[in-house]
Amino acid sequence: MNSLGFDKAPADTRVVVAMSGGVDSSVVAALLKEQGYDVVGVTLQLYDHGVALARKGACCAGQDIYDARMVAERLDFPHYVLDYESKFSDAVMQEFADSYLKGETPIPCVRCNQRVKFRDLLTQARDLGGDCLATGHYVRRVMTEQGAELRRGTDSTRDQSYFLFATTQAQLDYLRFPLGDIPKTETRAIAERFGLEVASKPDSQDICFVPNGNYVSVVERLRPGAAEPGEIVHVDGHVLGTHKGIVHYTIGQRRGIGVNEKGTNNEPLYVVRLDAQAKRVFVGPKQALARDNVTLREMNWLGRVGEPMQDVAVDVKLRSMSQAAPGHLTADAGGAARITLDEPQFGIAPGQAAVVYQEDRVLGGGWIAATGLSEMQSSGSLVARERTVSAAE
């Protein structure tokens, strides 16, 4: 059994490597080539070269395609560039714009993995004769008696499992993640050992198709005139001012709201809710953000066959950079799920993902459709309350 889990020699095992042009995927290709595998590199062109060439810290475009090609030439393995611009626009960018207009906060990187890299590219990898598709993600694929499981990356500061919650079991069977057990510092050291020019290349920071992090400009370009002005309303009901469009706001936002950013008790104001239909932005004190139940759609279950899906104790990540919070999950086979958190959390936004774990194992996740508060503190006591808040409310 070779290091990728195939019962044959590395030279007889074809590995298609998804190469973004960054240091991580380049090191994956280099390590596998060094181990004697039949490596084929594939890079996706996802958006316009004219925009890409003027950008730094992105992926899957002009300079990055060139960098991936140079790595392949240096290490002497075949490399293909596939034009997925139309697929990417249809599967990711259009929904990104529509999601913001509905008052949601989307995560296009998850949709890209789900609908492009792990669907279309995976099919292409099979067509190229690949035994598997390898990526530079910092996650682990662990084989058990029940089959392949998705686990957090060993380096907690680099773990990318949140972005891969939508990976299906069939995809996980075909995927490999060679960097899951090593820290990023070691990855760069390996790149230097191979003499790769990308060894010191900065990590991607922004959404690849959003120049300089200005997502509003992308939404306005894709949906001209769709951003309409409306009222900024305090949760107590009084109007504080006007805004230029709800696409400028996200749940939990503190700065740049456009009104006096202190409440009546001199408390900072936060964006609490976005009402897309009425074009209203609701603001209030931090405690108005508290939510302890979350309704999910498109729940992807990666638990073991026969494992309970009702009232399961889990740890929940509600944003990619947030700490996991304890709670309980109830899900059904149709993709609906509900999470009850042990303690209220703040700034949970529809359109983001809720990913559930048991220790380092990813049980799955889904898209946040609505949030609610079942208990809140009032005058020092807990008062039962149930209020559901969604982006379309």
mmCIF file of C-alpha atoms in Angstrom:
data_model
loop_
_atom_site.group_PDB
_atom_site.id
_atom_site.type_symbol
_atom_site.label_atom_id
_atom_site.label_comp_id
_atom_site.label_asym_id
_atom_site.label_seq_id
_atom_site.Cartn_x
_atom_site.Cartn_y
_atom_site.Cartn_z
ATOM 1 C CA MET A 1 0.000 0.000 0.000
ATOM 2 C CA ASN A 2 1.570 3.292 -1.050
ATOM 3 C CA SER A 3 1.391 6.573 0.900
ATOM 4 C CA LEU A 4 -1.848 7.616 -0.841
ATOM 5 C CA GLY A 5 -3.622 4.380 0.016
ATOM 6 C CA PHE A 6 -3.367 2.532 -3.298
ATOM 7 C CA ASP A 7 -2.160 -1.049 -3.568
ATOM 8 C CA LYS A 8 0.384 -0.368 -6.298
ATOM 9 C CA ALA A 9 3.687 1.357 -6.816
ATOM 10 C CA PRO A 10 3.766 5.170 -6.813
ATOM 11 C CA ALA A 11 4.989 5.149 -10.421
ATOM 12 C CA ASP A 12 1.786 3.326 -11.400
ATOM 13 C CA THR A 13 -0.414 5.801 -9.478
ATOM 14 C CA ARG A 14 -1.495 8.912 -11.355
ATOM 15 C CA VAL A 15 -2.176 11.888 -9.103
ATOM 16 C CA VAL A 16 -3.839 14.983 -10.505
ATOM 17 C CA VAL A 17 -2.796 17.992 -8.417
ATOM 18 C CA ALA A 18 -5.042 21.069 -8.286
ATOM 19 C CA MET A 19 -2.475 23.875 -8.596
ATOM 20 C CA SER A 20 -3.539 27.428 -7.717
ATOM 21 C CA GLY A 21 -0.073 28.886 -8.248
ATOM 22 C CA GLY A 22 0.530 29.289 -4.524
ATOM 23 C CA VAL A 23 3.103 27.654 -2.294
ATOM 24 C CA ASP A 24 0.769 25.036 -0.785
ATOM 25 C CA SER A 25 -0.358 23.267 -3.953
ATOM 26 C CA SER A 26 3.122 23.663 -5.454
ATOM 27 C CA VAL A 27 4.633 21.806 -2.498
ATOM 28 C CA VAL A 28 2.006 19.062 -2.819
ATOM 29 C CA ALA A 29 3.059 18.525 -6.428
ATOM 30 C CA ALA A 30 6.755 18.602 -5.512
ATOM 31 C CA LEU A 31 6.416 16.078 -2.680
ATOM 32 C CA LEU A 32 4.379 13.658 -4.756
ATOM 33 C CA LYS A 33 6.793 13.931 -7.671
ATOM 34 C CA GLU A 34 9.698 13.277 -5.285
ATOM 35 C CA GLN A 35 7.928 10.174 -3.973
ATOM 36 C CA GLY A 36 7.754 8.804 -7.490
ATOM 37 C CA TYR A 37 4.084 9.348 -8.319
ATOM 38 C CA ASP A 38 2.859 10.042 -11.849
ATOM 39 C CA VAL A 39 1.947 13.695 -11.267
ATOM 40 C CA VAL A 40 -0.266 15.806 -13.541
ATOM 41 C CA GLY A 41 -0.859 19.442 -12.617
ATOM 42 C CA VAL A 42 -4.117 21.241 -13.415
ATOM 43 C CA THR A 43 -4.772 24.952 -12.934
ATOM 44 C CA LEU A 44 -8.151 26.598 -13.391
ATOM 45 C CA GLN A 45 -8.565 29.994 -14.975
ATOM 46 C CA LEU A 46 -11.553 31.283 -13.055
ATOM 47 C CA TYR A 47 -11.832 34.929 -14.001
ATOM 48 C CA ASP A 48 -10.636 37.588 -16.432
ATOM 49 C CA HIS A 49 -6.885 37.888 -17.012
ATOM 50 C CA GLY A 50 -7.127 41.677 -17.313
ATOM 51 C CA VAL A 51 -8.316 41.947 -13.736
ATOM 52 C CA ALA A 52 -6.057 39.199 -12.503
ATOM 53 C CA LEU A 53 -2.792 40.595 -13.789
ATOM 54 C CA ALA A 54 -3.235 43.742 -11.712
ATOM 55 C CA ARG A 55 -3.854 41.828 -8.492
ATOM 56 C CA LYS A 56 -1.720 40.399 -5.730
ATOM 57 C CA GLY A 57 -2.753 37.935 -3.062
ATOM 58 C CA ALA A 58 -5.416 36.209 -5.166
ATOM 59 C CA CYS A 59 -5.478 32.852 -6.925
ATOM 60 C CA CYS A 60 -6.458 31.131 -10.149
ATOM 61 C CA ALA A 61 -5.600 33.933 -12.571
ATOM 62 C CA GLY A 62 -2.773 35.545 -14.628
ATOM 63 C CA GLN A 63 0.390 35.554 -12.502
ATOM 64 C CA ASP A 64 -0.778 32.543 -10.529
ATOM 65 C CA ILE A 65 -1.282 30.472 -13.662
ATOM 66 C CA TYR A 66 2.218 31.430 -14.759
ATOM 67 C CA ASP A 67 3.649 30.454 -11.348
ATOM 68 C CA ALA A 68 1.961 27.048 -11.469
ATOM 69 C CA ARG A 69 3.302 26.443 -14.972
ATOM 70 C CA MET A 70 6.848 27.354 -13.869
ATOM 71 C CA VAL A 71 6.665 24.875 -10.972
ATOM 72 C CA ALA A 72 5.541 22.124 -13.342
ATOM 73 C CA GLU A 73 8.359 22.912 -15.776
ATOM 74 C CA ARG A 74 10.965 22.955 -12.993
ATOM 75 C CA LEU A 75 9.800 19.603 -11.607
ATOM 76 C CA ASP A 76 9.144 18.109 -15.060
ATOM 77 C CA PHE A 77 5.539 16.973 -15.030
ATOM 78 C CA PRO A 78 2.616 17.760 -17.380
ATOM 79 C CA HIS A 79 0.528 20.840 -16.593
ATOM 80 C CA TYR A 80 -2.834 21.895 -18.026
ATOM 81 C CA VAL A 81 -4.731 25.167 -17.747
ATOM 82 C CA LEU A 82 -8.498 24.785 -17.984
ATOM 83 C CA ASP A 83 -10.765 27.711 -18.812
ATOM 84 C CA TYR A 84 -13.504 27.536 -16.178
ATOM 85 C CA GLU A 85 -14.383 31.227 -16.293
ATOM 86 C CA SER A 86 -17.951 30.632 -17.464
ATOM 87 C CA LYS A 87 -18.510 27.769 -15.007
ATOM 88 C CA PHE A 88 -17.134 29.859 -12.168
ATOM 89 C CA SER A 89 -19.327 32.839 -13.001
ATOM 90 C CA ASP A 90 -22.472 30.719 -13.208
ATOM 91 C CA ALA A 91 -21.756 28.551 -10.161
ATOM 92 C CA VAL A 92 -20.181 31.085 -7.796
ATOM 93 C CA MET A 93 -20.139 34.751 -8.778
ATOM 94 C CA GLN A 94 -23.804 35.159 -9.721
ATOM 95 C CA GLU A 95 -24.989 33.596 -6.464
ATOM 96 C CA PHE A 96 -22.487 35.746 -4.558
ATOM 97 C CA ALA A 97 -24.149 38.908 -5.888
ATOM 98 C CA ASP A 98 -27.690 37.649 -5.322
ATOM 99 C CA SER A 99 -26.850 36.562 -1.789
ATOM 100 C CA TYR A 100 -25.680 40.042 -0.800
ATOM 101 C CA LEU A 101 -28.822 41.579 -2.285
ATOM 102 C CA LYS A 102 -30.894 39.243 -0.088
ATOM 103 C CA GLY A 103 -29.099 40.540 2.995
ATOM 104 C CA GLU A 104 -26.885 37.486 3.398
ATOM 105 C CA THR A 105 -23.127 37.220 3.904
ATOM 106 C CA PRO A 106 -21.954 34.580 1.405
ATOM 107 C CA ILE A 107 -18.793 32.456 1.384
ATOM 108 C CA PRO A 108 -17.916 31.995 -2.298
ATOM 109 C CA CYS A 109 -14.807 29.924 -1.501
ATOM 110 C CA VAL A 110 -17.050 27.116 -0.212
ATOM 111 C CA ARG A 111 -19.228 27.263 -3.320
ATOM 112 C CA CYS A 112 -16.094 27.184 -5.482
ATOM 113 C CA ASN A 113 -14.896 24.017 -3.752
ATOM 114 C CA GLN A 114 -18.375 22.498 -3.879
ATOM 115 C CA ARG A 115 -19.414 23.362 -7.430
ATOM 116 C CA VAL A 116 -16.179 23.825 -9.361
ATOM 117 C CA LYS A 117 -13.068 22.290 -7.802
ATOM 118 C CA PHE A 118 -14.632 19.205 -6.225
ATOM 119 C CA ARG A 119 -17.252 18.657 -8.920
ATOM 120 C CA ASP A 120 -16.084 19.760 -12.366
ATOM 121 C CA LEU A 121 -12.357 19.522 -11.692
ATOM 122 C CA LEU A 122 -12.775 16.157 -10.001
ATOM 123 C CA THR A 123 -14.539 14.885 -13.136
ATOM 124 C CA GLN A 124 -11.694 16.276 -15.258
ATOM 125 C CA ALA A 125 -9.161 14.515 -13.018
ATOM 126 C CA ARG A 126 -10.885 11.198 -13.689
ATOM 127 C CA ASP A 127 -10.873 11.944 -17.427
ATOM 128 C CA LEU A 128 -7.104 12.483 -17.185
ATOM 129 C CA GLY A 129 -6.770 9.003 -15.726
ATOM 130 C CA GLY A 130 -6.139 10.173 -12.192
ATOM 131 C CA ASP A 131 -6.382 7.687 -9.355
ATOM 132 C CA CYS A 132 -7.030 10.650 -7.076
ATOM 133 C CA LEU A 133 -7.108 14.446 -6.924
ATOM 134 C CA ALA A 134 -4.670 16.087 -4.476
ATOM 135 C CA THR A 135 -4.994 19.636 -3.137
ATOM 136 C CA GLY A 136 -3.021 21.940 -0.851
ATOM 137 C CA HIS A 137 -5.754 22.289 1.776
ATOM 138 C CA TYR A 138 -4.749 22.023 5.431
ATOM 139 C CA VAL A 139 -7.168 19.271 6.370
ATOM 140 C CA ARG A 140 -6.754 15.562 7.005
ATOM 141 C CA ARG A 141 -8.394 12.590 5.349
ATOM 142 C CA VAL A 142 -8.305 9.697 7.812
ATOM 143 C CA MET A 143 -9.224 6.138 6.896
ATOM 144 C CA THR A 144 -11.251 4.171 9.460
ATOM 145 C CA GLU A 145 -13.185 0.918 9.391
ATOM 146 C CA GLN A 146 -16.216 2.983 8.313
ATOM 147 C CA GLY A 147 -14.331 4.655 5.455
ATOM 148 C CA ALA A 148 -12.670 8.010 4.823
ATOM 149 C CA GLU A 149 -13.341 10.782 7.342
ATOM 150 C CA LEU A 150 -12.604 14.502 7.148
ATOM 151 C CA ARG A 151 -10.580 15.847 10.074
ATOM 152 C CA ARG A 152 -9.195 19.223 11.088
ATOM 153 C CA GLY A 153 -5.674 20.055 9.966
ATOM 154 C CA THR A 154 -3.036 19.342 12.598
ATOM 155 C CA ASP A 155 -1.929 23.000 12.576
ATOM 156 C CA SER A 156 -4.954 24.697 14.145
ATOM 157 C CA THR A 157 -3.833 28.097 12.851
ATOM 158 C CA ARG A 158 -4.079 26.844 9.256
ATOM 159 C CA ASP A 159 -7.003 24.403 9.496
ATOM 160 C CA GLN A 160 -9.299 24.827 6.458
ATOM 161 C CA SER A 161 -11.948 22.243 7.278
ATOM 162 C CA TYR A 162 -14.606 24.970 7.664
ATOM 163 C CA PHE A 163 -14.364 25.664 3.930
ATOM 164 C CA LEU A 164 -14.705 21.989 2.988
ATOM 165 C CA PHE A 165 -17.854 21.086 4.924
ATOM 166 C CA ALA A 166 -19.803 20.573 1.677
ATOM 167 C CA THR A 167 -17.440 17.830 0.473
ATOM 168 C CA THR A 168 -19.455 14.667 -0.151
ATOM 169 C CA GLN A 169 -18.414 11.189 0.918
ATOM 170 C CA ALA A 170 -17.876 10.168 -2.709
ATOM 171 C CA GLN A 171 -15.599 13.177 -3.264
ATOM 172 C CA LEU A 172 -13.720 12.493 -0.040
ATOM 173 C CA ASP A 173 -13.033 8.953 -1.233
ATOM 174 C CA TYR A 174 -11.232 10.401 -4.280
ATOM 175 C CA LEU A 175 -9.471 13.381 -2.662
ATOM 176 C CA ARG A 176 -6.095 13.500 -0.941
ATOM 177 C CA PHE A 177 -4.684 16.263 1.300
ATOM 178 C CA PRO A 178 -0.915 15.738 1.728
ATOM 179 C CA LEU A 179 -0.386 18.883 3.853
ATOM 180 C CA GLY A 180 -2.906 18.058 6.573
ATOM 181 C CA ASP A 181 -0.296 16.956 9.101
ATOM 182 C CA ILE A 182 2.301 19.702 8.697
ATOM 183 C CA PRO A 183 2.534 23.383 9.719
ATOM 184 C CA LYS A 184 2.744 26.165 7.141
ATOM 185 C CA THR A 185 6.307 27.003 8.196
ATOM 186 C CA GLU A 186 7.373 23.512 7.145
ATOM 187 C CA THR A 187 5.557 23.902 3.822
ATOM 188 C CA ARG A 188 7.593 26.999 3.005
ATOM 189 C CA ALA A 189 10.789 25.230 4.078
ATOM 190 C CA ILE A 190 9.981 22.363 1.711
ATOM 191 C CA ALA A 191 9.378 24.837 -1.122
ATOM 192 C CA GLU A 192 12.800 26.364 -0.459
ATOM 193 C CA ARG A 193 14.397 22.906 -0.475
ATOM 194 C CA PHE A 194 12.978 22.311 -3.940
ATOM 195 C CA GLY A 195 14.095 25.760 -5.058
ATOM 196 C CA LEU A 196 10.568 26.885 -5.925
ATOM 197 C CA GLU A 197 10.185 30.607 -6.580
ATOM 198 C CA VAL A 198 6.783 30.559 -4.848
ATOM 199 C CA ALA A 199 8.414 29.660 -1.501
ATOM 200 C CA SER A 200 7.978 33.205 -0.196
ATOM 201 C CA LYS A 201 4.815 34.046 -2.139
ATOM 202 C CA PRO A 202 2.178 35.649 0.143
ATOM 203 C CA ASP A 203 -0.943 33.670 0.991
ATOM 204 C CA SER A 204 -4.217 34.589 -0.681
ATOM 205 C CA GLN A 205 -6.064 37.085 1.500
ATOM 206 C CA ASP A 206 -9.127 38.201 -0.449
ATOM 207 C CA ILE A 207 -11.883 36.490 -2.364
ATOM 208 C CA CYS A 208 -10.168 35.807 -5.689
ATOM 209 C CA PHE A 209 -12.572 37.809 -7.879
ATOM 210 C CA VAL A 210 -12.972 40.752 -5.479
ATOM 211 C CA PRO A 211 -10.319 43.425 -6.222
ATOM 212 C CA ASN A 212 -8.810 44.887 -3.033
ATOM 213 C CA GLY A 213 -11.557 43.322 -0.927
ATOM 214 C CA ASN A 214 -14.193 45.720 -2.319
ATOM 215 C CA TYR A 215 -17.051 43.241 -2.696
ATOM 216 C CA VAL A 216 -19.619 46.036 -3.110
ATOM 217 C CA SER A 217 -18.057 47.059 -6.427
ATOM 218 C CA VAL A 218 -18.352 43.469 -7.658
ATOM 219 C CA VAL A 219 -22.015 43.241 -6.642
ATOM 220 C CA GLU A 220 -22.783 46.557 -8.329
ATOM 221 C CA ARG A 221 -21.019 45.428 -11.510
ATOM 222 C CA LEU A 222 -22.900 42.125 -11.617
ATOM 223 C CA ARG A 223 -26.239 43.652 -10.605
ATOM 224 C CA PRO A 224 -26.240 47.293 -11.847
ATOM 225 C CA GLY A 225 -28.713 49.472 -9.982
ATOM 226 C CA ALA A 226 -29.784 46.664 -7.680
ATOM 227 C CA ALA A 227 -28.427 48.347 -4.549
ATOM 228 C CA GLU A 228 -31.181 50.726 -3.440
ATOM 229 C CA PRO A 229 -31.203 53.186 -0.530
ATOM 230 C CA GLY A 230 -33.301 52.690 2.578
ATOM 231 C CA GLU A 231 -33.612 53.426 6.265
ATOM 232 C CA ILE A 232 -31.258 52.666 9.123
ATOM 233 C CA VAL A 233 -33.508 51.768 12.047
ATOM 234 C CA HIS A 234 -32.702 51.215 15.707
ATOM 235 C CA VAL A 235 -34.121 47.998 17.151
ATOM 236 C CA ASP A 236 -36.356 50.142 19.375
ATOM 237 C CA GLY A 237 -38.086 51.374 16.204
ATOM 238 C CA HIS A 238 -36.835 54.907 15.592
ATOM 239 C CA VAL A 239 -35.178 55.833 12.310
ATOM 240 C CA LEU A 240 -31.545 56.955 12.641
ATOM 241 C CA GLY A 241 -30.708 57.775 9.045
ATOM 242 C CA THR A 242 -30.450 56.383 5.514
ATOM 243 C CA HIS A 243 -28.109 54.017 3.707
ATOM 244 C CA LYS A 244 -27.057 53.533 0.067
ATOM 245 C CA GLY A 245 -27.882 49.838 -0.099
ATOM 246 C CA ILE A 246 -27.906 46.837 2.221
ATOM 247 C CA VAL A 247 -25.004 45.315 0.265
ATOM 248 C CA HIS A 248 -22.784 47.678 2.274
ATOM 249 C CA TYR A 249 -23.677 45.900 5.545
ATOM 250 C CA THR A 250 -23.194 42.559 7.271
ATOM 251 C CA ILE A 251 -24.567 41.198 10.530
ATOM 252 C CA GLY A 252 -22.296 42.143 13.423
ATOM 253 C CA GLN A 253 -20.749 45.111 11.617
ATOM 254 C CA ARG A 254 -19.505 47.804 14.005
ATOM 255 C CA ARG A 255 -17.751 50.420 11.862
ATOM 256 C CA GLY A 256 -18.929 52.435 8.894
ATOM 257 C CA ILE A 257 -22.635 52.117 9.624
ATOM 258 C CA GLY A 258 -23.265 55.714 8.572
ATOM 259 C CA VAL A 259 -25.026 57.025 11.672
ATOM 260 C CA ASN A 260 -23.943 58.088 15.136
ATOM 261 C CA GLU A 261 -22.226 54.911 16.285
ATOM 262 C CA LYS A 262 -23.271 55.236 19.927
ATOM 263 C CA GLY A 263 -26.649 54.251 21.299
ATOM 264 C CA THR A 264 -28.773 56.081 23.822
ATOM 265 C CA ASN A 265 -26.701 54.661 26.696
ATOM 266 C CA ASN A 266 -23.464 55.547 24.891
ATOM 267 C CA GLU A 267 -23.147 51.901 23.810
ATOM 268 C CA PRO A 268 -21.637 51.045 20.422
ATOM 269 C CA LEU A 269 -24.181 50.154 17.735
ATOM 270 C CA TYR A 270 -23.951 47.027 15.604
ATOM 271 C CA VAL A 271 -25.799 45.826 12.524
ATOM 272 C CA VAL A 272 -28.330 43.418 14.002
ATOM 273 C CA ARG A 273 -30.572 42.523 11.074
ATOM 274 C CA LEU A 274 -30.960 43.210 7.359
ATOM 275 C CA ASP A 275 -34.461 43.411 5.896
ATOM 276 C CA ALA A 276 -33.876 43.088 2.148
ATOM 277 C CA GLN A 277 -37.537 43.376 1.177
ATOM 278 C CA ALA A 278 -38.080 46.617 3.090
ATOM 279 C CA LYS A 279 -34.502 47.799 2.362
ATOM 280 C CA ARG A 280 -33.920 48.399 6.057
ATOM 281 C CA VAL A 281 -30.772 48.040 8.139
ATOM 282 C CA PHE A 282 -31.511 47.425 11.827
ATOM 283 C CA VAL A 283 -28.903 48.393 14.401
ATOM 284 C CA GLY A 284 -28.667 48.002 18.159
ATOM 285 C CA PRO A 285 -26.378 47.240 21.111
ATOM 286 C CA LYS A 286 -24.234 44.121 21.138
ATOM 287 C CA GLN A 287 -26.694 42.157 23.267
ATOM 288 C CA ALA A 288 -29.251 42.483 20.461
ATOM 289 C CA LEU A 289 -27.013 40.215 18.369
ATOM 290 C CA ALA A 290 -27.320 37.292 20.788
ATOM 291 C CA ARG A 291 -28.663 34.085 19.199
ATOM 292 C CA ASP A 292 -28.703 30.550 20.514
ATOM 293 C CA ASN A 293 -30.463 28.572 17.797
ATOM 294 C CA VAL A 294 -29.591 28.271 14.144
ATOM 295 C CA THR A 295 -31.586 26.821 11.261
ATOM 296 C CA LEU A 296 -29.582 25.341 8.396
ATOM 297 C CA ARG A 297 -30.307 24.494 4.780
ATOM 298 C CA GLU A 298 -28.354 22.152 2.482
ATOM 299 C CA MET A 299 -26.929 20.258 5.433
ATOM 300 C CA ASN A 300 -24.129 17.950 4.267
ATOM 301 C CA TRP A 301 -23.753 14.996 6.611
ATOM 302 C CA LEU A 302 -20.342 13.304 6.808
ATOM 303 C CA GLY A 303 -21.084 11.207 9.862
ATOM 304 C CA ARG A 304 -20.651 7.467 9.888
ATOM 305 C CA VAL A 305 -23.327 5.191 8.473
ATOM 306 C CA GLY A 306 -26.033 4.696 11.090
ATOM 307 C CA GLU A 307 -24.630 7.386 13.366
ATOM 308 C CA PRO A 308 -27.396 9.319 15.194
ATOM 309 C CA MET A 309 -28.428 12.664 13.716
ATOM 310 C CA GLN A 310 -30.818 13.712 16.495
ATOM 311 C CA ASP A 311 -29.760 15.864 19.450
ATOM 312 C CA VAL A 312 -26.056 15.184 18.841
ATOM 313 C CA ALA A 313 -23.550 16.989 21.066
ATOM 314 C CA VAL A 314 -21.229 18.954 18.775
ATOM 315 C CA ASP A 315 -18.847 21.886 18.591
ATOM 316 C CA VAL A 316 -20.007 24.493 16.079
ATOM 317 C CA LYS A 317 -17.988 26.971 14.018
ATOM 318 C CA LEU A 318 -20.238 29.801 12.848
ATOM 319 C CA ARG A 319 -17.548 31.792 11.026
ATOM 320 C CA SER A 320 -14.229 30.697 9.589
ATOM 321 C CA MET A 321 -12.190 32.665 12.142
ATOM 322 C CA SER A 322 -14.396 32.108 15.190
ATOM 323 C CA GLN A 323 -13.829 29.638 17.985
ATOM 324 C CA ALA A 324 -16.108 26.608 17.982
ATOM 325 C CA ALA A 325 -18.990 26.793 20.462
ATOM 326 C CA PRO A 326 -20.686 23.785 22.097
ATOM 327 C CA GLY A 327 -24.229 22.900 21.152
ATOM 328 C CA HIS A 328 -26.557 20.169 19.895
ATOM 329 C CA LEU A 329 -27.440 19.256 16.309
ATOM 330 C CA THR A 330 -30.621 17.708 14.942
ATOM 331 C CA ALA A 331 -30.622 16.964 11.222
ATOM 332 C CA ASP A 332 -32.638 14.980 8.708
ATOM 333 C CA ALA A 333 -31.729 13.196 5.488
ATOM 334 C CA GLY A 334 -33.397 15.927 3.431
ATOM 335 C CA GLY A 335 -30.771 18.551 4.251
ATOM 336 C CA ALA A 336 -32.634 20.469 6.970
ATOM 337 C CA ALA A 337 -30.959 20.894 10.346
ATOM 338 C CA ARG A 338 -31.204 22.859 13.556
ATOM 339 C CA ILE A 339 -28.477 23.724 16.047
ATOM 340 C CA THR A 340 -29.138 24.741 19.634
ATOM 341 C CA LEU A 341 -26.143 26.449 21.209
ATOM 342 C CA ASP A 342 -25.340 25.984 24.879
ATOM 343 C CA GLU A 343 -24.710 29.733 25.203
ATOM 344 C CA PRO A 344 -25.812 32.599 22.936
ATOM 345 C CA GLN A 345 -23.306 33.709 20.310
ATOM 346 C CA PHE A 346 -23.028 37.109 18.653
ATOM 347 C CA GLY A 347 -23.007 38.136 15.000
ATOM 348 C CA ILE A 348 -24.357 34.940 13.413
ATOM 349 C CA ALA A 349 -25.147 35.858 9.813
ATOM 350 C CA PRO A 350 -27.484 34.161 7.318
ATOM 351 C CA GLY A 351 -25.490 33.056 4.289
ATOM 352 C CA GLN A 352 -22.489 31.983 6.371
ATOM 353 C CA ALA A 353 -21.861 28.343 7.203
ATOM 354 C CA ALA A 354 -22.276 26.412 10.430
ATOM 355 C CA VAL A 355 -19.816 23.514 10.547
ATOM 356 C CA VAL A 356 -20.120 20.875 13.244
ATOM 357 C CA TYR A 357 -17.338 18.842 14.814
ATOM 358 C CA GLN A 358 -16.768 16.132 17.372
ATOM 359 C CA GLU A 359 -13.216 16.741 18.551
ATOM 360 C CA ASP A 360 -11.235 16.957 15.290
ATOM 361 C CA ARG A 361 -13.752 15.063 13.135
ATOM 362 C CA VAL A 362 -15.971 17.024 10.752
ATOM 363 C CA LEU A 363 -19.550 15.736 10.988
ATOM 364 C CA GLY A 364 -20.716 18.121 8.270
ATOM 365 C CA GLY A 365 -22.292 21.513 7.978
ATOM 366 C CA GLY A 366 -24.860 23.657 6.247
ATOM 367 C CA TRP A 367 -25.757 27.193 5.235
ATOM 368 C CA ILE A 368 -27.268 29.423 7.894
ATOM 369 C CA ALA A 369 -30.836 30.208 6.815
ATOM 370 C CA ALA A 370 -32.191 31.761 10.005
ATOM 371 C CA THR A 371 -31.261 32.425 13.617
ATOM 372 C CA GLY A 372 -33.250 32.812 16.802
ATOM 373 C CA LEU A 373 -33.058 33.544 20.491
ATOM 374 C CA SER A 374 -34.808 31.223 22.907
ATOM 375 C CA GLU A 375 -33.540 32.834 26.109
ATOM 376 C CA MET A 376 -32.258 36.294 26.902
ATOM 377 C CA GLN A 377 -31.228 38.091 30.039
ATOM 378 C CA SER A 378 -33.588 40.850 31.148
ATOM 379 C CA SER A 379 -33.246 42.692 34.446
ATOM 380 C CA GLY A 380 -30.970 39.959 35.742
ATOM 381 C CA SER A 381 -33.316 37.042 34.959
ATOM 382 C CA LEU A 382 -33.752 34.681 32.027
ATOM 383 C CA VAL A 383 -36.935 35.284 30.090
ATOM 384 C CA ALA A 384 -38.175 32.638 27.652
ATOM 385 C CA ARG A 385 -38.374 34.030 24.185
ATOM 386 C CA GLU A 386 -38.473 32.699 20.646
ATOM 387 C CA ARG A 387 -37.783 34.966 17.734
ATOM 388 C CA THR A 388 -36.684 33.834 14.300
ATOM 389 C CA VAL A 389 -34.628 36.169 12.173
ATOM 390 C CA SER A 390 -33.782 35.559 8.537
ATOM 391 C CA ALA A 391 -32.255 37.653 5.806
ATOM 392 C CA ALA A 392 -35.593 37.957 4.028
ATOM 393 C CA GLU A 393 -37.567 39.087 7.093
#
